[in-house]
Amino acid sequence: DAGVTQSPTHLIKTRGQHVTLRCSPISGHKSVSWYQQVLGQGPQFIFQYYEKEERGRGNFPDRFSARQFPNYSSELNVNALLLGDSALYLCASSQREVRGFLSYGYTFGSGTRLTVV
Amino acid sequence: AQSVTQPDIHITVSEGASLELRCNYSYGATPYLFWYVQSPGQGLQLLLKYFSGDTLVQGIKGFEAEFKRSQSSFNLRKPSVHWSDAAEYFCAVGYGGSQGNLIFGKGTKLSVKP
């Protein structure tokens, strides 16, 4: 079975530009979460979507937005890129059990490495 | 604010030696606890998780972790380290409810000496 797939794997953008990152969850998973991992740090939560609705949002500016499509794939959009947005962007998929998403656990993709110059 | 602390930034052990990576989390009811491993340039792989039951949890690749509520700790252990275990290890915590985001520590980089 395919795992969580993210595209592109690497990306170089210029300050002020816009970027779109894509994620396909594991087949059957309806939840997608996005995390930002700056070099030398742990991942930080950006968004969670479940059944196409936003379920959670981390402490990120409005330049960051996301959406989930009917096939449960997801896009993360970042506008007006800053140098500080350079990071590995990770997507994680999960399924909701009776106890919630956490009891099921999250499977992460390999990430998209974004470099802003 | 909820947080996860991994006190050791970098640990070096000899191949075949035992390993313990420390993790402490801020107080919260019913924590869901996870350990992930990340190889250079890669995503995160789940080693093990805990949310109820036996406080000693077995994971993949011979890893185990013990939940100690009184110490707010969830330390990762392995009795004999292999060179392929060299990677970065992240402890993460979640607190349930309808929102399921994880809070990660800053990670511990493990180097293995031959």
mmCIF file of C-alpha atoms in Angstrom:
data_model
loop_
_atom_site.group_PDB
_atom_site.id
_atom_site.type_symbol
_atom_site.label_atom_id
_atom_site.label_comp_id
_atom_site.label_asym_id
_atom_site.label_seq_id
_atom_site.Cartn_x
_atom_site.Cartn_y
_atom_site.Cartn_z
ATOM 1 C CA ASP A 1 0.000 0.000 0.000
ATOM 2 C CA ALA A 2 1.219 3.489 -0.756
ATOM 3 C CA GLY A 3 2.068 5.603 2.244
ATOM 4 C CA VAL A 4 1.567 9.326 2.577
ATOM 5 C CA THR A 5 2.834 10.978 -0.586
ATOM 6 C CA GLN A 6 3.940 14.588 -0.844
ATOM 7 C CA SER A 7 4.897 16.677 -3.819
ATOM 8 C CA PRO A 8 7.150 18.225 -4.784
ATOM 9 C CA THR A 9 10.053 16.839 -2.756
ATOM 10 C CA HIS A 10 12.122 19.996 -3.096
ATOM 11 C CA LEU A 11 11.254 23.550 -4.021
ATOM 12 C CA ILE A 12 13.119 26.843 -4.267
ATOM 13 C CA LYS A 13 11.123 30.068 -4.195
ATOM 14 C CA THR A 14 11.902 33.757 -4.003
ATOM 15 C CA ARG A 15 10.766 36.025 -1.175
ATOM 16 C CA GLY A 16 7.274 37.374 -1.776
ATOM 17 C CA GLN A 17 6.215 34.493 -3.988
ATOM 18 C CA HIS A 18 3.427 32.037 -3.335
ATOM 19 C CA VAL A 19 3.806 28.257 -2.959
ATOM 20 C CA THR A 20 1.448 25.282 -3.019
ATOM 21 C CA LEU A 21 2.399 21.967 -1.446
ATOM 22 C CA ARG A 22 0.416 18.794 -2.000
ATOM 23 C CA CYS A 23 -0.310 15.707 0.051
ATOM 24 C CA SER A 24 -2.141 12.446 -0.583
ATOM 25 C CA PRO A 25 -3.055 10.476 2.544
ATOM 26 C CA ILE A 26 -2.975 6.743 2.977
ATOM 27 C CA SER A 27 -5.936 5.135 1.272
ATOM 28 C CA GLY A 28 -8.883 5.143 3.654
ATOM 29 C CA HIS A 29 -7.525 7.909 5.862
ATOM 30 C CA LYS A 30 -9.738 10.957 6.029
ATOM 31 C CA SER A 31 -7.573 13.209 8.187
ATOM 32 C CA VAL A 32 -4.605 15.213 6.951
ATOM 33 C CA SER A 33 -2.375 17.355 9.132
ATOM 34 C CA TRP A 34 0.417 19.725 8.156
ATOM 35 C CA TYR A 35 3.570 20.428 10.146
ATOM 36 C CA GLN A 36 6.508 22.766 9.632
ATOM 37 C CA GLN A 37 9.963 21.592 10.684
ATOM 38 C CA VAL A 38 12.641 24.243 10.734
ATOM 39 C CA LEU A 39 16.214 22.956 10.690
ATOM 40 C CA GLY A 40 17.281 21.767 14.120
ATOM 41 C CA GLN A 41 13.786 21.855 15.603
ATOM 42 C CA GLY A 42 10.880 19.496 16.087
ATOM 43 C CA PRO A 43 7.845 19.721 13.808
ATOM 44 C CA GLN A 44 5.270 22.402 14.596
ATOM 45 C CA PHE A 45 1.575 21.914 13.936
ATOM 46 C CA ILE A 46 0.027 24.109 11.237
ATOM 47 C CA PHE A 47 -3.371 22.635 10.310
ATOM 48 C CA GLN A 48 -5.539 19.564 10.617
ATOM 49 C CA TYR A 49 -8.361 18.718 8.220
ATOM 50 C CA TYR A 50 -10.909 15.959 8.580
ATOM 51 C CA GLU A 51 -13.704 15.236 6.141
ATOM 52 C CA LYS A 52 -12.800 18.468 4.311
ATOM 53 C CA GLU A 53 -13.297 20.627 7.383
ATOM 54 C CA GLU A 54 -10.623 22.415 9.360
ATOM 55 C CA ARG A 55 -10.309 20.734 12.749
ATOM 56 C CA GLY A 56 -7.366 22.572 14.163
ATOM 57 C CA ARG A 57 -5.006 25.417 13.491
ATOM 58 C CA GLY A 58 -1.619 26.124 14.998
ATOM 59 C CA ASN A 59 0.004 29.466 15.722
ATOM 60 C CA PHE A 60 0.838 30.484 12.162
ATOM 61 C CA PRO A 61 0.040 33.737 10.323
ATOM 62 C CA ASP A 62 -2.831 34.070 7.880
ATOM 63 C CA ARG A 63 -0.349 33.745 5.022
ATOM 64 C CA PHE A 64 -0.701 30.027 5.623
ATOM 65 C CA SER A 65 -3.865 28.347 4.397
ATOM 66 C CA ALA A 66 -4.932 24.852 3.467
ATOM 67 C CA ARG A 67 -7.793 22.876 2.101
ATOM 68 C CA GLN A 68 -8.853 19.260 1.708
ATOM 69 C CA PHE A 69 -10.469 17.845 -1.396
ATOM 70 C CA PRO A 70 -13.275 15.253 -1.758
ATOM 71 C CA ASN A 71 -10.662 12.533 -2.315
ATOM 72 C CA TYR A 72 -9.078 13.593 1.025
ATOM 73 C CA SER A 73 -5.891 14.891 -0.553
ATOM 74 C CA SER A 74 -4.785 18.278 0.694
ATOM 75 C CA GLU A 75 -2.960 21.439 -0.314
ATOM 76 C CA LEU A 76 -0.988 23.805 1.872
ATOM 77 C CA ASN A 77 -0.632 27.318 0.509
ATOM 78 C CA VAL A 78 1.788 29.943 1.722
ATOM 79 C CA ASN A 79 1.585 33.509 0.433
ATOM 80 C CA ALA A 80 4.162 36.295 0.530
ATOM 81 C CA LEU A 81 7.009 33.945 1.357
ATOM 82 C CA LEU A 82 9.602 35.015 3.901
ATOM 83 C CA LEU A 83 13.109 33.672 4.399
ATOM 84 C CA GLY A 84 11.890 32.215 7.685
ATOM 85 C CA ASP A 85 9.414 29.993 5.851
ATOM 86 C CA SER A 86 12.330 27.840 4.674
ATOM 87 C CA ALA A 87 11.664 24.459 6.251
ATOM 88 C CA LEU A 88 10.651 20.862 5.739
ATOM 89 C CA TYR A 89 6.870 20.683 5.441
ATOM 90 C CA LEU A 90 5.442 17.402 6.614
ATOM 91 C CA CYS A 91 2.038 15.944 5.967
ATOM 92 C CA ALA A 92 0.533 13.300 8.221
ATOM 93 C CA SER A 93 -2.565 11.208 7.726
ATOM 94 C CA SER A 94 -4.744 9.459 10.237
ATOM 95 C CA GLN A 95 -8.114 7.904 10.764
ATOM 96 C CA ARG A 96 -10.599 8.744 13.470
ATOM 97 C CA GLU A 97 -11.337 6.038 15.995
ATOM 98 C CA VAL A 98 -13.794 6.160 18.880
ATOM 99 C CA ARG A 99 -11.075 7.687 21.049
ATOM 100 C CA GLY A 100 -10.115 10.185 18.360
ATOM 101 C CA PHE A 101 -7.194 10.555 16.011
ATOM 102 C CA LEU A 102 -4.429 10.208 18.555
ATOM 103 C CA SER A 103 -5.193 6.628 19.541
ATOM 104 C CA TYR A 104 -4.883 5.635 15.898
ATOM 105 C CA GLY A 105 -1.661 7.543 15.441
ATOM 106 C CA TYR A 106 -0.259 9.542 12.583
ATOM 107 C CA THR A 107 1.708 8.390 9.550
ATOM 108 C CA PHE A 108 4.016 11.006 8.094
ATOM 109 C CA GLY A 109 5.160 11.544 4.560
ATOM 110 C CA SER A 110 8.766 12.284 3.599
ATOM 111 C CA GLY A 111 8.071 15.981 3.349
ATOM 112 C CA THR A 112 8.641 18.865 0.977
ATOM 113 C CA ARG A 113 11.854 20.812 1.485
ATOM 114 C CA LEU A 114 11.093 24.489 0.806
ATOM 115 C CA THR A 115 13.938 26.948 0.415
ATOM 116 C CA VAL A 116 13.125 30.645 0.191
ATOM 117 C CA VAL A 117 15.889 32.838 -1.247
ATOM 118 C CA ALA B 1 1.363 26.091 27.443
ATOM 119 C CA GLN B 2 1.764 22.398 26.832
ATOM 120 C CA SER B 3 5.301 21.396 26.000
ATOM 121 C CA VAL B 4 7.683 18.499 25.521
ATOM 122 C CA THR B 5 11.276 18.565 26.734
ATOM 123 C CA GLN B 6 14.035 16.381 25.409
ATOM 124 C CA PRO B 7 16.987 17.399 27.597
ATOM 125 C CA ASP B 8 19.694 15.786 25.480
ATOM 126 C CA ILE B 9 20.409 17.467 22.161
ATOM 127 C CA HIS B 10 23.036 14.949 21.074
ATOM 128 C CA ILE B 11 23.993 11.525 22.436
ATOM 129 C CA THR B 12 26.791 9.247 21.289
ATOM 130 C CA VAL B 13 26.809 5.566 22.215
ATOM 131 C CA SER B 14 28.941 2.634 21.160
ATOM 132 C CA GLU B 15 27.436 -0.051 19.001
ATOM 133 C CA GLY B 16 26.053 -2.794 21.229
ATOM 134 C CA ALA B 17 25.641 -0.499 24.219
ATOM 135 C CA SER B 18 22.290 0.266 25.786
ATOM 136 C CA LEU B 19 20.432 3.482 25.086
ATOM 137 C CA GLU B 20 17.991 5.673 26.966
ATOM 138 C CA LEU B 21 16.557 8.877 25.502
ATOM 139 C CA ARG B 22 14.715 11.133 27.896
ATOM 140 C CA CYS B 23 11.384 12.857 27.374
ATOM 141 C CA ASN B 24 9.327 14.944 29.778
ATOM 142 C CA TYR B 25 5.970 16.520 29.016
ATOM 143 C CA SER B 26 4.002 19.240 30.724
ATOM 144 C CA TYR B 27 1.079 18.141 32.826
ATOM 145 C CA GLY B 28 -2.111 17.201 31.077
ATOM 146 C CA ALA B 29 -4.886 14.731 31.541
ATOM 147 C CA THR B 30 -4.777 11.577 29.454
ATOM 148 C CA PRO B 31 -1.631 12.290 27.452
ATOM 149 C CA TYR B 32 -1.107 10.390 24.254
ATOM 150 C CA LEU B 33 2.627 9.805 23.916
ATOM 151 C CA PHE B 34 4.686 8.969 20.861
ATOM 152 C CA TRP B 35 8.253 8.406 19.794
ATOM 153 C CA TYR B 36 9.241 9.042 16.180
ATOM 154 C CA VAL B 37 12.565 8.555 14.397
ATOM 155 C CA GLN B 38 13.817 10.668 11.504
ATOM 156 C CA SER B 39 16.730 9.771 9.252
ATOM 157 C CA PRO B 40 18.489 12.644 7.442
ATOM 158 C CA GLY B 41 16.277 14.204 4.787
ATOM 159 C CA GLN B 42 13.408 11.871 5.591
ATOM 160 C CA GLY B 43 10.002 12.069 7.193
ATOM 161 C CA LEU B 44 9.064 10.698 10.597
ATOM 162 C CA GLN B 45 8.610 7.024 11.335
ATOM 163 C CA LEU B 46 6.528 5.974 14.334
ATOM 164 C CA LEU B 47 8.458 3.791 16.788
ATOM 165 C CA LEU B 48 5.768 3.358 19.435
ATOM 166 C CA LYS B 49 2.838 5.031 21.135
ATOM 167 C CA TYR B 50 1.095 4.959 24.492
ATOM 168 C CA PHE B 51 -2.287 6.156 25.680
ATOM 169 C CA SER B 52 -3.511 3.567 28.177
ATOM 170 C CA GLY B 53 -2.839 0.157 29.663
ATOM 171 C CA ASP B 54 0.537 -1.334 30.459
ATOM 172 C CA THR B 55 2.994 1.487 31.059
ATOM 173 C CA LEU B 56 5.824 -0.384 29.335
ATOM 174 C CA VAL B 57 5.287 -0.216 25.590
ATOM 175 C CA GLN B 58 7.068 -2.255 22.960
ATOM 176 C CA GLY B 59 7.749 -0.754 19.568
ATOM 177 C CA ILE B 60 9.446 -1.532 16.308
ATOM 178 C CA LYS B 61 13.183 -2.091 15.815
ATOM 179 C CA GLY B 62 13.602 -3.392 19.373
ATOM 180 C CA PHE B 63 12.678 -0.122 21.088
ATOM 181 C CA GLU B 64 10.569 0.197 24.202
ATOM 182 C CA ALA B 65 9.362 3.100 26.316
ATOM 183 C CA GLU B 66 8.035 3.443 29.826
ATOM 184 C CA PHE B 67 5.347 5.893 30.883
ATOM 185 C CA LYS B 68 5.790 7.289 34.386
ATOM 186 C CA ARG B 69 2.920 9.561 35.273
ATOM 187 C CA SER B 70 4.474 10.697 38.564
ATOM 188 C CA GLN B 71 7.531 11.975 36.693
ATOM 189 C CA SER B 72 5.672 13.134 33.549
ATOM 190 C CA SER B 73 8.184 11.114 31.590
ATOM 191 C CA PHE B 74 8.163 8.750 28.626
ATOM 192 C CA ASN B 75 11.748 7.611 28.128
ATOM 193 C CA LEU B 76 12.796 5.531 25.140
ATOM 194 C CA ARG B 77 15.142 2.579 25.609
ATOM 195 C CA LYS B 78 16.966 -0.020 23.586
ATOM 196 C CA PRO B 79 19.135 -2.721 25.147
ATOM 197 C CA SER B 80 21.667 -2.954 22.307
ATOM 198 C CA VAL B 81 22.155 -0.203 19.738
ATOM 199 C CA HIS B 82 22.966 -0.942 16.095
ATOM 200 C CA TRP B 83 24.801 1.413 13.747
ATOM 201 C CA SER B 84 21.591 1.772 11.721
ATOM 202 C CA ASP B 85 19.892 3.380 14.740
ATOM 203 C CA ALA B 86 21.841 6.587 14.164
ATOM 204 C CA ALA B 87 19.155 9.195 13.496
ATOM 205 C CA GLU B 88 17.164 11.920 15.221
ATOM 206 C CA TYR B 89 14.513 10.911 17.716
ATOM 207 C CA PHE B 90 11.461 12.961 18.553
ATOM 208 C CA CYS B 91 9.108 12.608 21.468
ATOM 209 C CA ALA B 92 5.588 13.951 20.940
ATOM 210 C CA VAL B 93 2.472 14.375 23.049
ATOM 211 C CA GLY B 94 -1.189 14.941 22.277
ATOM 212 C CA TYR B 95 -4.085 15.578 24.605
ATOM 213 C CA GLY B 96 -7.068 14.022 22.928
ATOM 214 C CA GLY B 97 -10.383 15.572 22.154
ATOM 215 C CA SER B 98 -11.600 16.216 18.670
ATOM 216 C CA GLN B 99 -8.421 18.048 17.794
ATOM 217 C CA GLY B 100 -5.526 15.728 17.369
ATOM 218 C CA ASN B 101 -2.408 17.760 16.917
ATOM 219 C CA LEU B 102 0.939 16.627 18.256
ATOM 220 C CA ILE B 103 3.390 18.717 20.225
ATOM 221 C CA PHE B 104 6.952 17.697 19.509
ATOM 222 C CA GLY B 105 10.150 18.048 21.456
ATOM 223 C CA LYS B 106 13.240 19.499 19.799
ATOM 224 C CA GLY B 107 14.697 16.074 19.225
ATOM 225 C CA THR B 108 17.760 14.109 20.276
ATOM 226 C CA LYS B 109 20.365 13.261 17.692
ATOM 227 C CA LEU B 110 21.853 9.813 18.200
ATOM 228 C CA SER B 111 25.320 8.983 16.913
ATOM 229 C CA VAL B 112 26.652 5.421 17.094
ATOM 230 C CA LYS B 113 30.358 4.686 17.432
ATOM 231 C CA PRO B 114 31.680 1.472 15.854
#
